[in-house]
Amino acid sequence: MNIYDIATIDGDGIGPEVCQSAQTVLREACASRLRFTPWPGGAAHYAKTGSVLPDETFAACRAAHAILHGAAGLPGITYPDGTEVGNDLHLQLRFKLDLFANVRPIRLYQGVQSPLSGWSAGQIDYVIVRENTEGLYASRGAGVNLRGEVVTDTLVVTRKGVERVARFAFELARRRNGAPRDGQRRVTVCDKANILRSYAFFRAVCDEVAQEYADVAMDYAYADAITVHMLKKPDFYDVIVAENMFGDIISDLGAGTVGGLGIAASAELGEAHGLFQGAHGSAPDIAGQDIASPLATILSGALMLRWLGERHADAALTQAAARVERAVESVLAAAQHVPHDLGGHARCSEITRAVCQELR
Ligand code: ATP
């Protein structure tokens, strides 16, 4: 029986509370199958030591079977160029561990009221696959500031980068049941191919990859137009693949349509490594008050179990992933423990206990 080493980084703000919560739930779901080891990192750690991702933390993350992270970043802790230090924790992990696919499921759960009227549970159920190592964010730390007059950041798109993320999106579509509207397996390419060569190339390479997937419908949306479609016809979407920055932006919008950042899970995957954390940041405004929703991190933990289960052909973990998701769904449907950001009053610790209780 495999035991999986999970490197955890609590981070800043609400990071520690949601990361601890997810570990409690995952322990309940998998008993002794997971061995969690905490490692330092984040903006507060940088303020103390000058390192946001210490070498030993990185080495532990690289050696672990998976990484579970709370969130990192604190207002005012910035580099001399003005960019936030905290983001660097997962940006460095992304680049160094080549986590090229950021998977962000957008799913309306029972018991959650969408701000869009007329949609019920299951009618919004798609996944955004954000290219995670190229695009505009590839220039992080390497933009040019010319004499304080002109500043440039370069958008990077490579054939290899698009091929692998497009293939990831099509493979994912094959494993899903299609869009809620019509059951059609569909990959939507989100770009601005009408404006920039880099995006036209992104689309063209996606088209090439699509040739290998005749069973999956191909669809296109410009990044501006999709913000309207995601509000007006969210049931049309199945899998959306997007350049790094567009994927970042539309996944927050998608999260908003199904309850907000507190419920939005995220997995950053490469060939050899996986990093799991909620799609939200460190939310310093609500940190330390036990009012953050742990659901995004718990659901990210479920993604971790599923990823480990598939990777290691370990059916028990795959089943545990489904049990965690069902437990979260039951807690939300019962409406007894509704998180603050979904209009309720349940504390982070109460929600954790309720999900564990449901698992039992
Ligand atoms: P980043 O750029 O690092 O993603 P951000 O600046 O977008 O971070 P977040 O930290 O994600 O901001 O949070 C934005 C707001 O959403 C927070 O101020 C908080 O009010 C709310 N929020 C985020 N996560 C949660 C959560 N888990 N539970 C409840 N509210 C949350």
mmCIF file of C-alpha atoms in Angstrom, residues 69-346:
data_model
loop_
_atom_site.group_PDB
_atom_site.id
_atom_site.type_symbol
_atom_site.label_atom_id
_atom_site.label_comp_id
_atom_site.label_asym_id
_atom_site.label_seq_id
_atom_site.Cartn_x
_atom_site.Cartn_y
_atom_site.Cartn_z
ATOM 1 C CA HIS A 69 -0.395 25.077 -0.482
ATOM 2 C CA GLY A 70 -2.600 27.541 1.419
ATOM 3 C CA ALA A 71 -1.886 30.918 -0.187
ATOM 4 C CA ALA A 72 0.955 33.420 -0.204
ATOM 5 C CA GLY A 73 1.221 37.195 -0.308
ATOM 6 C CA LEU A 74 0.900 40.168 2.030
ATOM 7 C CA PRO A 75 0.110 43.759 1.106
ATOM 8 C CA GLY A 76 3.180 45.966 1.171
ATOM 9 C CA ILE A 77 5.671 43.114 0.884
ATOM 10 C CA THR A 78 6.932 43.860 -2.588
ATOM 11 C CA TYR A 79 10.131 43.693 -4.604
ATOM 12 C CA PRO A 80 11.907 46.941 -5.539
ATOM 13 C CA ASP A 81 10.185 46.787 -8.966
ATOM 14 C CA GLY A 82 6.785 47.024 -7.222
ATOM 15 C CA THR A 83 5.608 43.457 -7.903
ATOM 16 C CA GLU A 84 4.304 41.343 -5.016
ATOM 17 C CA VAL A 85 6.675 38.929 -3.339
ATOM 18 C CA GLY A 86 4.030 36.387 -2.312
ATOM 19 C CA ASN A 87 3.057 35.449 -5.849
ATOM 20 C CA ASP A 88 6.628 34.441 -6.440
ATOM 21 C CA LEU A 89 6.224 31.366 -4.281
ATOM 22 C CA HIS A 90 3.961 29.526 -6.667
ATOM 23 C CA LEU A 91 5.367 31.270 -9.764
ATOM 24 C CA GLN A 92 8.789 29.834 -8.928
ATOM 25 C CA LEU A 93 7.299 26.413 -8.275
ATOM 26 C CA ARG A 94 5.379 26.634 -11.553
ATOM 27 C CA PHE A 95 8.439 27.457 -13.619
ATOM 28 C CA LYS A 96 10.964 25.262 -11.824
ATOM 29 C CA LEU A 97 8.697 22.209 -11.691
ATOM 30 C CA ASP A 98 7.249 22.902 -15.145
ATOM 31 C CA LEU A 99 3.609 22.913 -13.991
ATOM 32 C CA PHE A 100 2.261 23.798 -17.422
ATOM 33 C CA ALA A 101 -1.456 23.135 -16.952
ATOM 34 C CA ASN A 102 -3.496 25.041 -14.385
ATOM 35 C CA VAL A 103 -6.794 23.216 -14.014
ATOM 36 C CA ARG A 104 -9.649 25.252 -12.575
ATOM 37 C CA PRO A 105 -13.022 23.511 -12.368
ATOM 38 C CA ILE A 106 -16.054 25.806 -12.449
ATOM 39 C CA ARG A 107 -18.996 23.924 -11.034
ATOM 40 C CA LEU A 108 -22.240 25.094 -9.459
ATOM 41 C CA TYR A 109 -22.892 22.989 -6.365
ATOM 42 C CA GLN A 110 -26.241 22.243 -4.825
ATOM 43 C CA GLY A 111 -27.043 24.732 -2.104
ATOM 44 C CA VAL A 112 -24.994 27.506 -3.728
ATOM 45 C CA GLN A 113 -26.842 30.419 -5.262
ATOM 46 C CA SER A 114 -25.255 31.603 -8.489
ATOM 47 C CA PRO A 115 -25.346 35.376 -8.946
ATOM 48 C CA LEU A 116 -26.628 34.503 -12.426
ATOM 49 C CA SER A 117 -30.356 33.924 -12.286
ATOM 50 C CA GLY A 118 -31.967 30.737 -13.520
ATOM 51 C CA TRP A 119 -29.096 28.292 -13.171
ATOM 52 C CA SER A 120 -29.215 25.310 -10.908
ATOM 53 C CA ALA A 121 -26.647 22.794 -9.668
ATOM 54 C CA GLY A 122 -24.958 20.887 -12.451
ATOM 55 C CA GLN A 123 -25.992 23.323 -15.178
ATOM 56 C CA ILE A 124 -22.688 25.122 -14.829
ATOM 57 C CA ASP A 125 -19.924 22.546 -14.983
ATOM 58 C CA TYR A 126 -16.813 23.227 -17.015
ATOM 59 C CA VAL A 127 -13.053 23.346 -16.549
ATOM 60 C CA ILE A 128 -10.689 26.145 -17.457
ATOM 61 C CA VAL A 129 -7.237 24.908 -18.448
ATOM 62 C CA ARG A 130 -4.893 27.829 -18.179
ATOM 63 C CA GLU A 131 -1.478 27.608 -19.825
ATOM 64 C CA ASN A 132 0.699 28.159 -16.794
ATOM 65 C CA THR A 133 4.333 28.691 -17.798
ATOM 66 C CA GLU A 134 4.246 30.938 -20.874
ATOM 67 C CA GLY A 135 2.071 33.777 -22.160
ATOM 68 C CA LEU A 136 2.379 37.224 -20.676
ATOM 69 C CA TYR A 137 3.446 36.004 -17.239
ATOM 70 C CA ALA A 138 6.541 34.319 -18.701
ATOM 71 C CA SER A 139 8.105 37.770 -18.530
ATOM 72 C CA ARG A 140 7.741 37.974 -14.762
ATOM 73 C CA GLY A 141 10.889 39.612 -13.409
ATOM 74 C CA ALA A 142 12.271 40.214 -16.893
ATOM 75 C CA GLY A 143 10.263 43.132 -18.268
ATOM 76 C CA VAL A 144 12.240 46.152 -19.421
ATOM 77 C CA ASN A 145 11.840 49.535 -17.782
ATOM 78 C CA LEU A 146 13.593 52.029 -20.017
ATOM 79 C CA ARG A 147 14.639 55.109 -18.097
ATOM 80 C CA GLY A 148 11.273 55.287 -16.346
ATOM 81 C CA GLU A 149 9.638 56.235 -19.664
ATOM 82 C CA VAL A 150 8.787 53.034 -21.498
ATOM 83 C CA VAL A 151 8.091 49.614 -20.000
ATOM 84 C CA THR A 152 7.619 46.339 -21.864
ATOM 85 C CA ASP A 153 6.720 42.764 -20.894
ATOM 86 C CA THR A 154 6.920 40.207 -23.671
ATOM 87 C CA LEU A 155 4.150 37.696 -24.374
ATOM 88 C CA VAL A 156 5.751 34.320 -25.028
ATOM 89 C CA VAL A 157 4.015 31.534 -26.979
ATOM 90 C CA THR A 158 5.876 28.428 -28.103
ATOM 91 C CA ARG A 159 4.719 25.522 -30.226
ATOM 92 C CA LYS A 160 5.752 23.044 -27.534
ATOM 93 C CA GLY A 161 3.931 25.017 -24.851
ATOM 94 C CA VAL A 162 0.656 25.249 -26.760
ATOM 95 C CA GLU A 163 0.769 21.669 -28.025
ATOM 96 C CA ARG A 164 1.071 20.215 -24.569
ATOM 97 C CA VAL A 165 -1.584 22.361 -22.930
ATOM 98 C CA ALA A 166 -3.982 21.842 -25.869
ATOM 99 C CA ARG A 167 -3.434 18.087 -25.723
ATOM 100 C CA PHE A 168 -4.061 18.231 -21.968
ATOM 101 C CA ALA A 169 -7.368 20.048 -22.601
ATOM 102 C CA PHE A 170 -8.527 17.554 -25.256
ATOM 103 C CA GLU A 171 -7.592 14.572 -23.102
ATOM 104 C CA LEU A 172 -9.522 16.116 -20.229
ATOM 105 C CA ALA A 173 -12.563 16.663 -22.477
ATOM 106 C CA ARG A 174 -12.423 12.974 -23.420
ATOM 107 C CA ARG A 175 -12.658 11.977 -19.774
ATOM 108 C CA ARG A 176 -15.639 14.263 -19.106
ATOM 109 C CA ASN A 177 -19.276 13.916 -20.107
ATOM 110 C CA GLY A 178 -19.516 16.980 -22.305
ATOM 111 C CA ALA A 179 -21.183 20.349 -21.769
ATOM 112 C CA PRO A 180 -24.333 20.435 -19.593
ATOM 113 C CA ARG A 181 -26.291 22.071 -22.434
ATOM 114 C CA ASP A 182 -25.963 19.365 -25.055
ATOM 115 C CA GLY A 183 -23.646 16.645 -23.754
ATOM 116 C CA GLN A 184 -21.150 17.567 -26.475
ATOM 117 C CA ARG A 185 -17.492 17.168 -25.591
ATOM 118 C CA ARG A 186 -16.041 20.520 -26.502
ATOM 119 C CA VAL A 187 -12.790 22.453 -26.201
ATOM 120 C CA THR A 188 -13.105 26.232 -26.476
ATOM 121 C CA VAL A 189 -9.926 28.110 -27.330
ATOM 122 C CA CYS A 190 -9.907 31.514 -25.627
ATOM 123 C CA ASP A 191 -7.566 34.027 -27.281
ATOM 124 C CA LYS A 192 -7.310 37.304 -29.167
ATOM 125 C CA ALA A 193 -6.335 35.712 -32.460
ATOM 126 C CA ASN A 194 -7.936 38.655 -34.247
ATOM 127 C CA ILE A 195 -5.428 41.104 -32.785
ATOM 128 C CA LEU A 196 -2.017 39.573 -32.061
ATOM 129 C CA ARG A 197 0.182 37.098 -33.925
ATOM 130 C CA SER A 198 1.010 35.303 -30.697
ATOM 131 C CA TYR A 199 -2.669 34.497 -30.145
ATOM 132 C CA ALA A 200 -3.253 33.585 -33.800
ATOM 133 C CA PHE A 201 -0.383 31.122 -33.396
ATOM 134 C CA PHE A 202 -1.888 29.819 -30.117
ATOM 135 C CA ARG A 203 -5.137 29.125 -31.976
ATOM 136 C CA ALA A 204 -3.418 27.579 -35.004
ATOM 137 C CA VAL A 205 -1.475 25.124 -32.849
ATOM 138 C CA CYS A 206 -4.667 24.225 -30.945
ATOM 139 C CA ASP A 207 -6.283 23.541 -34.352
ATOM 140 C CA GLU A 208 -3.444 21.203 -35.262
ATOM 141 C CA VAL A 209 -3.821 19.273 -32.016
ATOM 142 C CA ALA A 210 -7.605 19.123 -32.527
ATOM 143 C CA GLN A 211 -7.025 16.967 -35.629
ATOM 144 C CA GLU A 212 -6.156 14.104 -33.275
ATOM 145 C CA TYR A 213 -9.481 14.451 -31.427
ATOM 146 C CA ALA A 214 -12.294 14.109 -33.932
ATOM 147 C CA ASP A 215 -14.696 13.146 -31.131
ATOM 148 C CA VAL A 216 -14.270 16.512 -29.379
ATOM 149 C CA ALA A 217 -15.895 19.607 -30.881
ATOM 150 C CA MET A 218 -13.698 22.642 -31.445
ATOM 151 C CA ASP A 219 -14.912 26.083 -30.464
ATOM 152 C CA TYR A 220 -13.324 29.539 -30.344
ATOM 153 C CA ALA A 221 -13.990 32.644 -28.283
ATOM 154 C CA TYR A 222 -12.170 35.928 -28.047
ATOM 155 C CA ALA A 223 -11.099 36.728 -24.499
ATOM 156 C CA ASP A 224 -13.326 39.792 -24.275
ATOM 157 C CA ALA A 225 -16.409 38.099 -25.745
ATOM 158 C CA ILE A 226 -16.085 35.038 -23.534
ATOM 159 C CA THR A 227 -16.657 37.171 -20.436
ATOM 160 C CA VAL A 228 -20.170 37.770 -21.765
ATOM 161 C CA HIS A 229 -20.729 34.156 -22.892
ATOM 162 C CA MET A 230 -19.654 32.844 -19.490
ATOM 163 C CA LEU A 231 -22.477 34.874 -17.949
ATOM 164 C CA LYS A 232 -25.131 34.275 -20.590
ATOM 165 C CA LYS A 233 -24.558 30.675 -21.646
ATOM 166 C CA PRO A 234 -22.321 29.020 -19.048
ATOM 167 C CA ASP A 235 -23.911 25.622 -19.758
ATOM 168 C CA PHE A 236 -22.353 25.662 -23.249
ATOM 169 C CA TYR A 237 -18.843 25.194 -21.899
ATOM 170 C CA ASP A 238 -17.042 21.948 -21.234
ATOM 171 C CA VAL A 239 -13.290 22.673 -21.341
ATOM 172 C CA ILE A 240 -11.791 26.091 -22.058
ATOM 173 C CA VAL A 241 -8.090 26.406 -22.858
ATOM 174 C CA ALA A 242 -6.471 29.822 -22.553
ATOM 175 C CA GLU A 243 -3.181 31.685 -22.516
ATOM 176 C CA ASN A 244 -1.772 32.329 -19.036
ATOM 177 C CA MET A 245 -3.106 35.817 -18.249
ATOM 178 C CA PHE A 246 -6.468 35.321 -19.981
ATOM 179 C CA GLY A 247 -6.858 32.044 -18.088
ATOM 180 C CA ASP A 248 -6.072 33.816 -14.830
ATOM 181 C CA ILE A 249 -8.718 36.459 -15.424
ATOM 182 C CA ILE A 250 -11.520 34.305 -16.793
ATOM 183 C CA SER A 251 -11.099 31.726 -14.054
ATOM 184 C CA ASP A 252 -11.860 34.361 -11.410
ATOM 185 C CA LEU A 253 -14.915 35.380 -13.434
ATOM 186 C CA GLY A 254 -15.970 31.733 -13.696
ATOM 187 C CA ALA A 255 -15.497 31.318 -9.937
ATOM 188 C CA GLY A 256 -17.752 34.332 -9.412
ATOM 189 C CA THR A 257 -20.566 32.627 -11.329
ATOM 190 C CA VAL A 258 -20.544 29.608 -8.983
ATOM 191 C CA GLY A 259 -20.177 31.309 -5.614
ATOM 192 C CA GLY A 260 -16.810 33.027 -5.575
ATOM 193 C CA LEU A 261 -13.150 32.454 -4.856
ATOM 194 C CA GLY A 262 -13.793 30.657 -1.583
ATOM 195 C CA ILE A 263 -15.100 27.620 -3.440
ATOM 196 C CA ALA A 264 -12.792 27.672 -6.482
ATOM 197 C CA ALA A 265 -10.359 24.762 -6.597
ATOM 198 C CA SER A 266 -7.133 24.743 -8.555
ATOM 199 C CA ALA A 267 -4.475 22.235 -9.594
ATOM 200 C CA GLU A 268 -1.205 23.087 -11.310
ATOM 201 C CA LEU A 269 0.075 20.037 -13.106
ATOM 202 C CA GLY A 270 3.144 19.001 -15.040
ATOM 203 C CA GLU A 271 4.505 15.666 -16.230
ATOM 204 C CA ALA A 272 6.171 14.928 -12.906
ATOM 205 C CA HIS A 273 4.735 17.275 -10.273
ATOM 206 C CA GLY A 274 1.436 18.652 -8.998
ATOM 207 C CA LEU A 275 0.705 21.702 -6.839
ATOM 208 C CA PHE A 276 -2.731 22.094 -5.289
ATOM 209 C CA GLN A 277 -4.175 25.251 -3.727
ATOM 210 C CA GLY A 278 -7.426 27.180 -3.855
ATOM 211 C CA ALA A 279 -7.742 29.634 -6.729
ATOM 212 C CA HIS A 280 -7.870 32.514 -4.249
ATOM 213 C CA GLY A 281 -5.016 34.502 -2.766
ATOM 214 C CA SER A 282 -4.158 35.059 0.887
ATOM 215 C CA ALA A 283 -7.174 37.368 1.574
ATOM 216 C CA PRO A 284 -5.402 39.300 4.371
ATOM 217 C CA ASP A 285 -8.617 41.235 5.092
ATOM 218 C CA ILE A 286 -10.190 38.146 6.677
ATOM 219 C CA ALA A 287 -7.086 36.320 7.916
ATOM 220 C CA GLY A 288 -6.898 34.871 11.415
ATOM 221 C CA GLN A 289 -10.612 35.348 12.150
ATOM 222 C CA ASP A 290 -11.717 31.807 11.360
ATOM 223 C CA ILE A 291 -14.159 33.142 8.757
ATOM 224 C CA ALA A 292 -12.386 32.134 5.533
ATOM 225 C CA SER A 293 -13.991 29.390 3.519
ATOM 226 C CA PRO A 294 -11.760 26.316 3.436
ATOM 227 C CA LEU A 295 -13.802 24.759 0.613
ATOM 228 C CA ALA A 296 -11.518 25.877 -2.239
ATOM 229 C CA THR A 297 -8.518 24.259 -0.558
ATOM 230 C CA ILE A 298 -10.474 21.154 0.452
ATOM 231 C CA LEU A 299 -11.692 20.731 -3.140
ATOM 232 C CA SER A 300 -8.138 21.328 -4.381
ATOM 233 C CA GLY A 301 -7.135 18.534 -2.005
ATOM 234 C CA ALA A 302 -9.725 16.322 -3.700
ATOM 235 C CA LEU A 303 -8.113 17.164 -7.059
ATOM 236 C CA MET A 304 -4.814 16.095 -5.497
ATOM 237 C CA LEU A 305 -6.240 12.735 -4.419
ATOM 238 C CA ARG A 306 -7.662 12.129 -7.900
ATOM 239 C CA TRP A 307 -4.379 13.098 -9.582
ATOM 240 C CA LEU A 308 -2.382 10.820 -7.260
ATOM 241 C CA GLY A 309 -4.916 8.033 -7.713
ATOM 242 C CA GLU A 310 -4.695 8.183 -11.508
ATOM 243 C CA ARG A 311 -0.926 8.568 -11.567
ATOM 244 C CA HIS A 312 -0.296 5.638 -9.268
ATOM 245 C CA ALA A 313 -3.258 3.505 -10.372
ATOM 246 C CA ASP A 314 -4.503 3.703 -6.787
ATOM 247 C CA ALA A 315 -8.271 3.258 -6.850
ATOM 248 C CA ALA A 316 -8.607 3.955 -3.117
ATOM 249 C CA LEU A 317 -7.348 7.500 -3.622
ATOM 250 C CA THR A 318 -9.570 8.091 -6.626
ATOM 251 C CA GLN A 319 -12.547 6.950 -4.546
ATOM 252 C CA ALA A 320 -11.450 9.144 -1.655
ATOM 253 C CA ALA A 321 -11.408 12.148 -4.027
ATOM 254 C CA ALA A 322 -15.024 11.469 -4.986
ATOM 255 C CA ARG A 323 -15.972 11.039 -1.311
ATOM 256 C CA VAL A 324 -14.461 14.410 -0.383
ATOM 257 C CA GLU A 325 -16.322 16.115 -3.229
ATOM 258 C CA ARG A 326 -19.580 14.437 -2.244
ATOM 259 C CA ALA A 327 -19.046 15.417 1.399
ATOM 260 C CA VAL A 328 -18.548 19.069 0.421
ATOM 261 C CA GLU A 329 -21.607 18.902 -1.795
ATOM 262 C CA SER A 330 -23.710 17.399 1.027
ATOM 263 C CA VAL A 331 -22.579 20.041 3.511
ATOM 264 C CA LEU A 332 -23.490 22.790 1.060
ATOM 265 C CA ALA A 333 -26.818 21.179 0.153
ATOM 266 C CA ALA A 334 -27.794 20.781 3.820
ATOM 267 C CA ALA A 335 -27.254 24.552 4.271
ATOM 268 C CA GLN A 336 -26.401 24.149 7.967
ATOM 269 C CA HIS A 337 -22.792 25.269 7.612
ATOM 270 C CA VAL A 338 -22.712 27.964 4.964
ATOM 271 C CA PRO A 339 -19.435 29.923 4.685
ATOM 272 C CA HIS A 340 -19.434 33.695 5.108
ATOM 273 C CA ASP A 341 -18.600 34.348 1.457
ATOM 274 C CA LEU A 342 -21.680 32.347 0.409
ATOM 275 C CA GLY A 343 -23.951 34.352 2.662
ATOM 276 C CA GLY A 344 -23.782 32.211 5.805
ATOM 277 C CA HIS A 345 -22.071 32.425 9.185
ATOM 278 C CA ALA A 346 -20.160 29.170 9.471
#
